[in-house]
mmCIF file with all atom_site columns, C-alpha atoms in Angstrom:
data_model
loop_
_atom_site.group_PDB
_atom_site.id
_atom_site.type_symbol
_atom_site.label_atom_id
_atom_site.label_alt_id
_atom_site.label_comp_id
_atom_site.label_asym_id
_atom_site.label_entity_id
_atom_site.label_seq_id
_atom_site.pdbx_PDB_ins_code
_atom_site.Cartn_x
_atom_site.Cartn_y
_atom_site.Cartn_z
_atom_site.occupancy
_atom_site.B_iso_or_equiv
_atom_site.pdbx_formal_charge
_atom_site.auth_seq_id
_atom_site.auth_comp_id
_atom_site.auth_asym_id
_atom_site.auth_atom_id
_atom_site.pdbx_PDB_model_num
ATOM 1  C CA . MET K 1 1  ? -0.267  -0.373  -0.285  1.00 0.00 ? 191 MET K CA 1
ATOM 2  C CA . SER K 1 2  ? 0.988   3.687   -0.997  1.00 0.00 ? 192 SER K CA 1
ATOM 3  C CA . THR K 1 3  ? 1.912   5.915   2.263   1.00 0.00 ? 193 THR K CA 1
ATOM 4  C CA . PRO K 1 4  ? -0.088  9.201   2.267   1.00 0.00 ? 194 PRO K CA 1
ATOM 5  C CA . THR K 1 5  ? 1.463   12.188  0.363   1.00 0.00 ? 195 THR K CA 1
ATOM 6  C CA . PRO K 1 6  ? 1.967   15.508  2.319   1.00 0.00 ? 196 PRO K CA 1
ATOM 7  C CA . PRO K 1 7  ? -0.265  18.257  0.255   1.00 0.00 ? 197 PRO K CA 1
ATOM 8  C CA . ASP K 1 8  ? 2.514   20.083  0.473   1.00 0.00 ? 198 ASP K CA 1
ATOM 9  C CA . ALA K 1 9  ? 5.178   18.188  -1.503  1.00 0.00 ? 199 ALA K CA 1
ATOM 10 C CA . PRO K 1 10 ? 6.357   18.616  -4.947  1.00 0.00 ? 200 PRO K CA 1
ATOM 11 C CA . LEU K 1 11 ? 3.221   17.568  -7.971  1.00 0.00 ? 201 LEU K CA 1
ATOM 12 C CA . ASP K 1 12 ? 5.266   14.787  -9.376  1.00 0.00 ? 202 ASP K CA 1
ATOM 13 C CA . ALA K 1 13 ? 4.962   12.702  -5.860  1.00 0.00 ? 203 ALA K CA 1
ATOM 14 C CA . ARG K 1 14 ? 1.274   13.623  -5.491  1.00 0.00 ? 204 ARG K CA 1
ATOM 15 C CA . LYS K 1 15 ? 0.858   12.840  -9.197  1.00 0.00 ? 205 LYS K CA 1
ATOM 16 C CA . GLU K 1 16 ? 1.966   9.529   -8.464  1.00 0.00 ? 206 GLU K CA 1
ATOM 17 C CA . SER K 1 17 ? -0.186  8.985   -5.253  1.00 0.00 ? 207 SER K CA 1
ATOM 18 C CA . LEU K 1 18 ? -2.994  8.702   -6.753  1.00 0.00 ? 208 LEU K CA 1
ATOM 19 C CA . ILE K 1 19 ? -3.635  5.714   -7.337  1.00 0.00 ? 209 ILE K CA 1
ATOM 20 C CA . GLU K 1 20 ? -3.473  3.041   -4.421  1.00 0.00 ? 210 GLU K CA 1
ATOM 21 C CA . TYR K 1 21 ? -1.003  -0.028  -5.690  1.00 0.00 ? 211 TYR K CA 1
ATOM 22 C CA . PRO K 1 22 ? -1.264  -3.341  -5.544  1.00 0.00 ? 212 PRO K CA 1
ATOM 23 C CA . SER K 1 23 ? -5.609  -1.460  -7.700  1.00 0.00 ? 213 SER K CA 1
ATOM 24 C CA . LYS K 1 24 ? -7.623  -3.118  -10.821 1.00 0.00 ? 214 LYS K CA 1
ATOM 25 C CA . PHE K 1 25 ? -6.344  -0.835  -13.651 1.00 0.00 ? 215 PHE K CA 1
ATOM 26 C CA . PRO K 1 26 ? -8.631  -0.963  -16.727 1.00 0.00 ? 216 PRO K CA 1
ATOM 27 C CA . ILE K 1 27 ? -7.150  0.505   -20.005 1.00 0.00 ? 217 ILE K CA 1
ATOM 28 C CA . LYS K 1 28 ? -9.689  1.532   -22.958 1.00 0.00 ? 218 LYS K CA 1
ATOM 29 C CA . VAL K 1 29 ? -7.692  0.683   -25.883 1.00 0.00 ? 219 VAL K CA 1
ATOM 30 C CA . MET K 1 30 ? -9.329  0.743   -29.546 1.00 0.00 ? 220 MET K CA 1
ATOM 31 C CA . GLY K 1 31 ? -8.247  -0.583  -33.013 1.00 0.00 ? 221 GLY K CA 1
ATOM 32 C CA . ALA K 1 32 ? -9.230  -1.819  -36.696 1.00 0.00 ? 222 ALA K CA 1
ATOM 33 C CA . LYS K 1 33 ? -11.332 -4.995  -35.522 1.00 0.00 ? 223 LYS K CA 1
ATOM 34 C CA . VAL K 1 34 ? -9.435  -6.712  -37.468 1.00 0.00 ? 224 VAL K CA 1
ATOM 35 C CA . ASP K 1 35 ? -8.263  -10.809 -37.587 1.00 0.00 ? 225 ASP K CA 1
ATOM 36 C CA . GLY K 1 36 ? -5.508  -10.604 -33.484 1.00 0.00 ? 226 GLY K CA 1
ATOM 37 C CA . PHE K 1 37 ? -6.234  -7.091  -32.191 1.00 0.00 ? 227 PHE K CA 1
ATOM 38 C CA . VAL K 1 38 ? -7.998  -8.673  -29.254 1.00 0.00 ? 228 VAL K CA 1
ATOM 39 C CA . HIS K 1 39 ? -5.123  -11.282 -29.437 1.00 0.00 ? 229 HIS K CA 1
ATOM 40 C CA . ALA K 1 40 ? -2.141  -8.513  -29.288 1.00 0.00 ? 230 ALA K CA 1
ATOM 41 C CA . VAL K 1 41 ? -3.748  -6.385  -26.744 1.00 0.00 ? 231 VAL K CA 1
ATOM 42 C CA . THR K 1 42 ? -4.215  -9.676  -24.500 1.00 0.00 ? 232 THR K CA 1
ATOM 43 C CA . LEU K 1 43 ? -0.194  -10.140 -25.424 1.00 0.00 ? 233 LEU K CA 1
ATOM 44 C CA . VAL K 1 44 ? 0.805   -7.304  -23.953 1.00 0.00 ? 234 VAL K CA 1
ATOM 45 C CA . ALA K 1 45 ? -0.984  -6.861  -20.929 1.00 0.00 ? 235 ALA K CA 1
ATOM 46 C CA . GLU K 1 46 ? -0.124  -10.443 -20.300 1.00 0.00 ? 236 GLU K CA 1
ATOM 47 C CA . GLN K 1 47 ? 3.109   -9.264  -20.466 1.00 0.00 ? 237 GLN K CA 1
ATOM 48 C CA . PHE K 1 48 ? 3.189   -6.784  -17.757 1.00 0.00 ? 238 PHE K CA 1
ATOM 49 C CA . ASP K 1 49 ? 0.506   -8.615  -16.195 1.00 0.00 ? 239 ASP K CA 1
ATOM 50 C CA . PRO K 1 50 ? 1.770   -11.838 -14.681 1.00 0.00 ? 240 PRO K CA 1
ATOM 51 C CA . THR K 1 51 ? -1.158  -12.503 -13.399 1.00 0.00 ? 241 THR K CA 1
ATOM 52 C CA . PHE K 1 52 ? -4.019  -10.638 -15.695 1.00 0.00 ? 242 PHE K CA 1
ATOM 53 C CA . ASP K 1 53 ? -7.334  -12.613 -16.472 1.00 0.00 ? 243 ASP K CA 1
ATOM 54 C CA . ALA K 1 54 ? -7.998  -12.867 -20.587 1.00 0.00 ? 244 ALA K CA 1
ATOM 55 C CA . SER K 1 55 ? -11.679 -13.472 -19.621 1.00 0.00 ? 245 SER K CA 1
ATOM 56 C CA . THR K 1 56 ? -12.523 -10.974 -18.124 1.00 0.00 ? 246 THR K CA 1
ATOM 57 C CA . ILE K 1 57 ? -11.829 -9.146  -21.732 1.00 0.00 ? 247 ILE K CA 1
ATOM 58 C CA . GLU K 1 58 ? -14.405 -6.365  -23.210 1.00 0.00 ? 248 GLU K CA 1
ATOM 59 C CA . LEU K 1 59 ? -15.002 -5.718  -26.161 1.00 0.00 ? 249 LEU K CA 1
ATOM 60 C CA . ARG K 1 60 ? -17.884 -3.147  -27.624 1.00 0.00 ? 250 ARG K CA 1
ATOM 61 C CA . PRO K 1 61 ? -17.164 -2.889  -31.470 1.00 0.00 ? 251 PRO K CA 1
ATOM 62 C CA . SER K 1 62 ? -17.644 1.048   -33.089 1.00 0.00 ? 252 SER K CA 1
ATOM 63 C CA . LYS K 1 63 ? -21.014 2.140   -34.827 1.00 0.00 ? 253 LYS K CA 1
ATOM 64 C CA . ALA K 1 64 ? -20.136 1.298   -38.353 1.00 0.00 ? 254 ALA K CA 1
ATOM 65 C CA . GLY K 1 65 ? -18.057 -1.990  -37.023 1.00 0.00 ? 255 GLY K CA 1
ATOM 66 C CA . ASN K 1 66 ? -15.229 -1.099  -38.287 1.00 0.00 ? 256 ASN K CA 1
ATOM 67 C CA . TYR K 1 67 ? -12.921 -0.472  -34.751 1.00 0.00 ? 257 TYR K CA 1
ATOM 68 C CA . LEU K 1 68 ? -12.654 -2.129  -31.828 1.00 0.00 ? 258 LEU K CA 1
ATOM 69 C CA . GLY K 1 69 ? -12.786 -0.911  -28.450 1.00 0.00 ? 259 GLY K CA 1
ATOM 70 C CA . VAL K 1 70 ? -11.060 -2.986  -25.619 1.00 0.00 ? 260 VAL K CA 1
ATOM 71 C CA . THR K 1 71 ? -11.422 -2.844  -22.390 1.00 0.00 ? 261 THR K CA 1
ATOM 72 C CA . ILE K 1 72 ? -8.469  -5.153  -20.378 1.00 0.00 ? 262 ILE K CA 1
ATOM 73 C CA . THR K 1 73 ? -7.773  -4.874  -16.797 1.00 0.00 ? 263 THR K CA 1
ATOM 74 C CA . VAL K 1 74 ? -5.046  -5.625  -14.776 1.00 0.00 ? 264 VAL K CA 1
ATOM 75 C CA . THR K 1 75 ? -3.137  -5.259  -12.350 1.00 0.00 ? 265 THR K CA 1
ATOM 76 C CA . ALA K 1 76 ? -1.290  -2.095  -11.003 1.00 0.00 ? 266 ALA K CA 1
ATOM 77 C CA . THR K 1 77 ? 1.231   -2.610  -8.876  1.00 0.00 ? 267 THR K CA 1
ATOM 78 C CA . SER K 1 78 ? 3.028   0.577   -10.738 1.00 0.00 ? 268 SER K CA 1
ATOM 79 C CA . ARG K 1 79 ? 3.156   4.145   -11.448 1.00 0.00 ? 269 ARG K CA 1
ATOM 80 C CA . GLU K 1 80 ? 6.562   3.028   -13.802 1.00 0.00 ? 270 GLU K CA 1
ATOM 81 C CA . GLN K 1 81 ? 4.789   -0.326  -14.492 1.00 0.00 ? 271 GLN K CA 1
ATOM 82 C CA . LEU K 1 82 ? 0.878   0.533   -15.802 1.00 0.00 ? 272 LEU K CA 1
ATOM 83 C CA . ASP K 1 83 ? 3.563   3.378   -18.040 1.00 0.00 ? 273 ASP K CA 1
ATOM 84 C CA . ASP K 1 84 ? 4.911   0.905   -19.541 1.00 0.00 ? 274 ASP K CA 1
ATOM 85 C CA . ILE K 1 85 ? 1.598   -1.447  -20.776 1.00 0.00 ? 275 ILE K CA 1
ATOM 86 C CA . TYR K 1 86 ? 0.674   2.571   -21.712 1.00 0.00 ? 276 TYR K CA 1
ATOM 87 C CA . ARG K 1 87 ? 3.600   2.198   -24.270 1.00 0.00 ? 277 ARG K CA 1
ATOM 88 C CA . ALA K 1 88 ? 3.501   -0.657  -25.526 1.00 0.00 ? 278 ALA K CA 1
ATOM 89 C CA . LEU K 1 89 ? -0.066  -0.852  -26.435 1.00 0.00 ? 279 LEU K CA 1
ATOM 90 C CA . SER K 1 90 ? 0.389   3.032   -28.621 1.00 0.00 ? 280 SER K CA 1
ATOM 91 C CA . SER K 1 91 ? 3.267   1.913   -30.391 1.00 0.00 ? 281 SER K CA 1
ATOM 92 C CA . HIS K 1 92 ? 1.887   -1.311  -31.491 1.00 0.00 ? 282 HIS K CA 1
ATOM 93 C CA . PRO K 1 93 ? 0.745   -0.850  -35.035 1.00 0.00 ? 283 PRO K CA 1
ATOM 94 C CA . MET K 1 94 ? -2.376  -2.518  -34.598 1.00 0.00 ? 284 MET K CA 1
ATOM 95 C CA . VAL K 1 95 ? -3.143  0.238   -31.856 1.00 0.00 ? 285 VAL K CA 1
ATOM 96 C CA . LYS K 1 96 ? -5.023  2.929   -32.916 1.00 0.00 ? 286 LYS K CA 1
ATOM 97 C CA . VAL K 1 97 ? -5.231  4.900   -29.084 1.00 0.00 ? 287 VAL K CA 1
ATOM 98 C CA . VAL K 1 98 ? -5.048  3.934   -25.866 1.00 0.00 ? 288 VAL K CA 1
ATOM 99 C CA . LEU K 1 99 ? -6.720  5.434   -22.491 1.00 0.00 ? 289 LEU K CA 1
#
């Protein structure tokens, strides 16, 4: 568990403490609806969270059906881990947006 950060701490330290670790953390990923997209997102999640449960993945197709929203819920253990997941997903060629 994180230790509370005093209100007069530098902004970067306060920003780091907004999430209590470990915790379940949803990440939304949008990409073209193509074969292998969900699998690619799953592999990234598993790379950074060995306890990732693929059965918790939520899928939402776009209105026109060209894109697919994938929500993964990882067990966040640190700010660095979350940053690494976001970087890996954002740089993946099949991913358009990560929220």
